[in-house]
Coordinates of N, CA and C in Angstrom, one line a residue:
X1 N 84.3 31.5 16.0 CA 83.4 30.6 16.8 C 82.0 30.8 16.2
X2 N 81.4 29.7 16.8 CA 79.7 29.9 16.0 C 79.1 30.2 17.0
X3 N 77.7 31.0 16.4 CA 77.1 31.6 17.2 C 75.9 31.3 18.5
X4 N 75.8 29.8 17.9 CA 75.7 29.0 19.0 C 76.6 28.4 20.3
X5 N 77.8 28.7 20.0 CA 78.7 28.0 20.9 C 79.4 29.5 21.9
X6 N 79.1 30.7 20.8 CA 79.6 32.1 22.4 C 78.2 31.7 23.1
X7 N 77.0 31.6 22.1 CA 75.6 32.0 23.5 C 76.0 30.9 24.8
X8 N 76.1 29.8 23.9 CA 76.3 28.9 25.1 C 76.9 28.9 26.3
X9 N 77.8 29.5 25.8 CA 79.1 30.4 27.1 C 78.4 31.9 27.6
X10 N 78.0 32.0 27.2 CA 77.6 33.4 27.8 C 76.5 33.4 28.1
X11 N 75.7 32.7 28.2 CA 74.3 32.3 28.5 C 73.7 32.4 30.0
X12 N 74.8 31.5 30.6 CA 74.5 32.0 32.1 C 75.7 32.5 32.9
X13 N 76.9 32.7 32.5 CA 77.7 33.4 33.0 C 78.4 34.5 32.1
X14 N 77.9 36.1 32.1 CA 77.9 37.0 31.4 C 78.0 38.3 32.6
X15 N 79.3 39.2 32.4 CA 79.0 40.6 33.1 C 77.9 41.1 32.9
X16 N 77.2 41.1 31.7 CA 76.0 42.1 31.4 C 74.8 41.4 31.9
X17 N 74.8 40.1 32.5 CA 74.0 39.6 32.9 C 73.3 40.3 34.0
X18 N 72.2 40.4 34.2 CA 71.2 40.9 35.6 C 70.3 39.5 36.2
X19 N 70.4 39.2 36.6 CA 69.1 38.4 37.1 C 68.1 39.2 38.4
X20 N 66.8 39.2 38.0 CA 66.2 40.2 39.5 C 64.7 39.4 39.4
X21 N 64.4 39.0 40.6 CA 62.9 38.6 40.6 C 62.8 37.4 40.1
X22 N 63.9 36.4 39.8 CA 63.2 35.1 38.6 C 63.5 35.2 37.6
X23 N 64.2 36.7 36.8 CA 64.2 36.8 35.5 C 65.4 37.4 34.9
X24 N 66.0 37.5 34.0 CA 67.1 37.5 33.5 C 66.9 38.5 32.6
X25 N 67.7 39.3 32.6 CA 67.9 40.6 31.8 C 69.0 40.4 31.6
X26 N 69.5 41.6 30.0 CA 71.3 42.0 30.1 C 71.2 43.0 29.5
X27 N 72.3 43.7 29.9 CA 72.7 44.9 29.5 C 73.2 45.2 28.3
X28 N 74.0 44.0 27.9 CA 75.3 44.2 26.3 C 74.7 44.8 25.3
X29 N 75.7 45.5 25.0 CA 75.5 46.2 23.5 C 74.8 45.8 22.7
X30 N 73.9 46.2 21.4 CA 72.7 45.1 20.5 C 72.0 44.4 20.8
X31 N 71.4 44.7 21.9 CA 70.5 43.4 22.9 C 69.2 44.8 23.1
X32 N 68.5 44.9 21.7 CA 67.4 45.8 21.6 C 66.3 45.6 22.7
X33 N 65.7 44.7 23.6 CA 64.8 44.4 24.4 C 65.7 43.9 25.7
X34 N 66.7 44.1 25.9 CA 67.3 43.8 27.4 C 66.7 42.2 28.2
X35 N 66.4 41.4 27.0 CA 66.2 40.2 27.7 C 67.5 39.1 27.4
X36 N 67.7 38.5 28.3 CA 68.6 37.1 28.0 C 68.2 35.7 27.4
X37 N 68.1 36.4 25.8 CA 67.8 35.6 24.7 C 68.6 35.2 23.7
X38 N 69.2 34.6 22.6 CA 69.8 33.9 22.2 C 69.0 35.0 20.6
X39 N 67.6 35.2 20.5 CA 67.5 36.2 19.6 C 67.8 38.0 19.6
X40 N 67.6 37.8 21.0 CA 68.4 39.5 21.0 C 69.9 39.8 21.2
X41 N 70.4 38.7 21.4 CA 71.8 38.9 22.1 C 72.5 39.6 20.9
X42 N 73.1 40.8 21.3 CA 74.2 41.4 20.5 C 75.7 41.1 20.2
X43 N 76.0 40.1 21.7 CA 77.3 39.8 21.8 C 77.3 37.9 20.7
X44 N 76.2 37.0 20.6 CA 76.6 36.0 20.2 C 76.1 36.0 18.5
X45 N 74.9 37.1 18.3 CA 74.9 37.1 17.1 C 75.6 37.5 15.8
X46 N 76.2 37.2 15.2 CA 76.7 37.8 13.7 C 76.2 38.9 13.5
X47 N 75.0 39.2 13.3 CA 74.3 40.2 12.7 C 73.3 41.3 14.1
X48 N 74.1 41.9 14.6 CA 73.4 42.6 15.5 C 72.6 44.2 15.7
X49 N 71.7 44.8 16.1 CA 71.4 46.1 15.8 C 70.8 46.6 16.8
X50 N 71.9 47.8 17.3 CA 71.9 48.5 18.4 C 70.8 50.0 18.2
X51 N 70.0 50.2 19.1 CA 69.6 52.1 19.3 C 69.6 52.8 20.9
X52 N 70.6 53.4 20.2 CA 70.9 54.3 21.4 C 70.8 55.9 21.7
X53 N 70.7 56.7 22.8 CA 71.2 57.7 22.6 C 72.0 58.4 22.8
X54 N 72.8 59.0 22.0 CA 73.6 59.7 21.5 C 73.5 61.3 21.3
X55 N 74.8 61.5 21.5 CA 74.7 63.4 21.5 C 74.0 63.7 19.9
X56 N 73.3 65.2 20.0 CA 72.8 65.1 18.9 C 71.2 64.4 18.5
X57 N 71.2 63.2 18.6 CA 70.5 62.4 18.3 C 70.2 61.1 18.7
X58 N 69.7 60.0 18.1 CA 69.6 58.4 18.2 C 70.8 58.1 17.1
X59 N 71.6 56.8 18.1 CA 72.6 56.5 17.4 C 72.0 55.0 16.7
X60 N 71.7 54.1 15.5 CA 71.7 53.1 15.5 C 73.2 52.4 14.8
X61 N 73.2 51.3 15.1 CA 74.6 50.7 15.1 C 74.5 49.1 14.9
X62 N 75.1 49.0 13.9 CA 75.0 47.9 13.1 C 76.3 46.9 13.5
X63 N 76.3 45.7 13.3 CA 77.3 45.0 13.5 C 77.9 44.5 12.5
X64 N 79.3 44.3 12.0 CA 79.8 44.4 10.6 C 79.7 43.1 10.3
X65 N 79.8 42.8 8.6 CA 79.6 41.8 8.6 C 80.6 41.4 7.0
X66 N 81.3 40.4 6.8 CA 82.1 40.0 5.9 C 83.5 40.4 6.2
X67 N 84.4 41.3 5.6 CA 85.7 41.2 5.5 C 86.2 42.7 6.6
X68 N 85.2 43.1 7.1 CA 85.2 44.3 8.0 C 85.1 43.4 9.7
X69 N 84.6 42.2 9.5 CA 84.2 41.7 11.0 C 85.2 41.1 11.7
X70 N 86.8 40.8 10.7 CA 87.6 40.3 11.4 C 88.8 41.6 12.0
X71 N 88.0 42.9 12.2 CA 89.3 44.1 12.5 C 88.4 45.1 13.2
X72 N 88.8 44.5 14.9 CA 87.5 45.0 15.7 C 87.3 46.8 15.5
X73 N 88.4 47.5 15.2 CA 88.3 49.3 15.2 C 87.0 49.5 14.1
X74 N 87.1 48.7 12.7 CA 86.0 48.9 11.7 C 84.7 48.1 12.0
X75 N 84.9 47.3 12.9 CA 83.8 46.1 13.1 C 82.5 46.8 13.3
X76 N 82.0 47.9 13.9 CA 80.5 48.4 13.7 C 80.5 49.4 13.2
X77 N 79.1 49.5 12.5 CA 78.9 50.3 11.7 C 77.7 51.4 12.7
X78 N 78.1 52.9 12.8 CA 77.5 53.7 13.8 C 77.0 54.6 12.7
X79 N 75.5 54.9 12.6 CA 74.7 56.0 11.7 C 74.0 56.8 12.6
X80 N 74.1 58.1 13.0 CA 73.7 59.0 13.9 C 72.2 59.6 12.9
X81 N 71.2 59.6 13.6 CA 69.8 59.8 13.7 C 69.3 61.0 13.7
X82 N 69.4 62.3 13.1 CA 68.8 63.6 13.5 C 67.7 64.1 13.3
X83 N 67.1 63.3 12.7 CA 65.6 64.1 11.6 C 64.8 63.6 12.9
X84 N 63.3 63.5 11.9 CA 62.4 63.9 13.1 C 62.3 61.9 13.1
X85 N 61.3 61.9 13.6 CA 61.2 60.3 13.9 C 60.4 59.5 13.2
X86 N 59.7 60.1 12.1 CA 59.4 59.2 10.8 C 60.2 59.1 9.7
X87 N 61.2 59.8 9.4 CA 62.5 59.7 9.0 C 62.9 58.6 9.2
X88 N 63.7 58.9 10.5 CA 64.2 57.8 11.4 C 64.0 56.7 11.4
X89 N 62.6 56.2 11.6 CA 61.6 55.2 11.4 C 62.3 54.2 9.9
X90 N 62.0 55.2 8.9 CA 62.7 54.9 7.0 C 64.2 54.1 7.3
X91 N 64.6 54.9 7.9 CA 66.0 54.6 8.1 C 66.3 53.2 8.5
X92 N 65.8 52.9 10.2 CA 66.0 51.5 10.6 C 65.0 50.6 9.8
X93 N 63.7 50.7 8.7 CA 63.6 50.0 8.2 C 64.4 49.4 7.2
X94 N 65.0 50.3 6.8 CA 66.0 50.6 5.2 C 66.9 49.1 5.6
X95 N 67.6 49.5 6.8 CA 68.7 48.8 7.0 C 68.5 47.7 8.0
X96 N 67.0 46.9 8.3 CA 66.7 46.0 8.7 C 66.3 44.9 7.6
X97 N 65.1 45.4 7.3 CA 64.2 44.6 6.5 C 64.6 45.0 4.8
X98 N 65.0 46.1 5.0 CA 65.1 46.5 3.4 C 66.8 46.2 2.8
X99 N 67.4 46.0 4.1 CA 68.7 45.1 3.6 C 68.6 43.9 3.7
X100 N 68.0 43.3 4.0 CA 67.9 42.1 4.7 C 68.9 41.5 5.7
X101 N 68.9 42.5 7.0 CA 69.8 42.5 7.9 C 69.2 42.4 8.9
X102 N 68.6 41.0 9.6 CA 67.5 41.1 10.9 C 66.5 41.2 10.6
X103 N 65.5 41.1 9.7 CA 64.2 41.4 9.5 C 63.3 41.3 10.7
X104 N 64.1 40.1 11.4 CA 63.0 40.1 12.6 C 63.3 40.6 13.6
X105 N 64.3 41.1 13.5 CA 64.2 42.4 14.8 C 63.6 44.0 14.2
X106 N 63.0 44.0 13.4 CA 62.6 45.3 12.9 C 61.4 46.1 14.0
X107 N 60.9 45.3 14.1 CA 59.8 45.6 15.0 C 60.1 45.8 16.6
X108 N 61.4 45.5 16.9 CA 61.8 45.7 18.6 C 63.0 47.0 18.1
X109 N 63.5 47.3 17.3 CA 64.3 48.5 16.7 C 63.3 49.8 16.8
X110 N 62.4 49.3 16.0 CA 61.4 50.6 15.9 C 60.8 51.0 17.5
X111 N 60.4 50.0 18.1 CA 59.8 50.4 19.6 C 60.6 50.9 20.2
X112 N 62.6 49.9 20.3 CA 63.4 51.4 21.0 C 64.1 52.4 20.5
X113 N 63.7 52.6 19.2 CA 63.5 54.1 18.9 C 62.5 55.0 19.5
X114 N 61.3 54.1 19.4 CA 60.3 54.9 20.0 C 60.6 55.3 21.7
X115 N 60.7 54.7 22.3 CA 61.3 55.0 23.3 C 62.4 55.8 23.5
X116 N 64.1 55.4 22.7 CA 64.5 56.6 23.1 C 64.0 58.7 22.2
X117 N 63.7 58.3 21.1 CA 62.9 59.2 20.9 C 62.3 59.9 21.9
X118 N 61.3 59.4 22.9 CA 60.6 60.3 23.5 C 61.6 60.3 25.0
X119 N 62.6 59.9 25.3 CA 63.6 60.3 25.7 C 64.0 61.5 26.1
X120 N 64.6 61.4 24.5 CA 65.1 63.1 24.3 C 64.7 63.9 24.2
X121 N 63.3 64.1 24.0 CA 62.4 65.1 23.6 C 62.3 66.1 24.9
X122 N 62.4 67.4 24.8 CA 62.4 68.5 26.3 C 61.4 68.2 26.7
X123 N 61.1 68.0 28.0 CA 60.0 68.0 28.5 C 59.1 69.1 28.9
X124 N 57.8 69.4 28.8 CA 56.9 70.4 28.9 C 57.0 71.2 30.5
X125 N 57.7 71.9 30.6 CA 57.5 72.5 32.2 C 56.0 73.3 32.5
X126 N 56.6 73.6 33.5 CA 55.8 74.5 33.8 C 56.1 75.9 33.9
X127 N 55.1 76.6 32.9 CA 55.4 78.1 32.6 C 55.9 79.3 33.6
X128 N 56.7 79.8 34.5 CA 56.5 80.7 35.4 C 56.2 81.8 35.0
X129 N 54.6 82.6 35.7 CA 53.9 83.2 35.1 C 55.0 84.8 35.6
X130 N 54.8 86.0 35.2 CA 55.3 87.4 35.6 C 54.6 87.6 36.4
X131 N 55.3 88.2 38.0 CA 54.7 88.8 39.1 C 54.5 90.2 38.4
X132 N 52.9 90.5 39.1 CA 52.5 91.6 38.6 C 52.7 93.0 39.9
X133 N 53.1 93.5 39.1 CA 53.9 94.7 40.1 C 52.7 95.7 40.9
X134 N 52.5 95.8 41.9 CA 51.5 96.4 42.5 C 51.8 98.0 42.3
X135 N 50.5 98.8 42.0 CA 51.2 100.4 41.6 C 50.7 100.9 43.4
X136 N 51.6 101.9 43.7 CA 51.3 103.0 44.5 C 51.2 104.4 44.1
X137 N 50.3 104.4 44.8 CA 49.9 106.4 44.6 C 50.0 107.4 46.1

């Protein structure tokens, strides 16, 4: 089917669909900005790019494309993220813009990486200091 004709169908009647307030969000897999768009949609596009997190790391996840797209168990392609996050950064460029796979989602990839990035990152507590032991004489 073309990829105009799933959005069409899935457009306004979708599980992953949210609607709250006026506005239309979705949840589906490769839908990098959680909006109900026809450019982020991961389920109607051919070519879609997921970032998630994942044990370990950031998972990004590609959607297959040519003789792998018709055999759903090989259909995406999953590359696990562990370096630090300018690495990372190299990486979803490599395989957006520098494959020429989505170019124009390169710039909403990189933001939710940035996001889940700072995610995962432990967060700064607060130190508990040592009780100081009172001397007796």
């Amino acid at each position: 089917m073309s990829s105009e004709l799933v959005w069409a169908i899935i457009r306004n009647n979708s599980s992953y669909l949210v609607k709250r307030d006026g506005l239309q969000f979705s949840r589906e897999p490769g839908n990098l900005m959680n909006i109900n768009s026809f450019k982020y949609s991961g389920l109607a596009n051919k070519k879609a790019i997921g970032v998630s997190a994942g044990e370990g790391g950031v998972v990004l996840s590609l959607k297959a494309k040519g003789s792998r797209a018709r055999k759903p168990a090989k259909a995406n392609t999953k590359i696990l993220l562990k370096k630090d996050f300018r690495r990372n950064a190299k990486v979803i460029i490599a395989n957006t813009d520098g494959n020429h796979y989505r170019a124009d989602l390169k710039a909403a990839a990189l933001a939710r990486l940035s996001a889940v990035s700072k995610s995962l990152k432990p967060k700064a507590g607060i130190k508990k200091s040592k009780a100081k032991k009172s001397a007796k004489k």
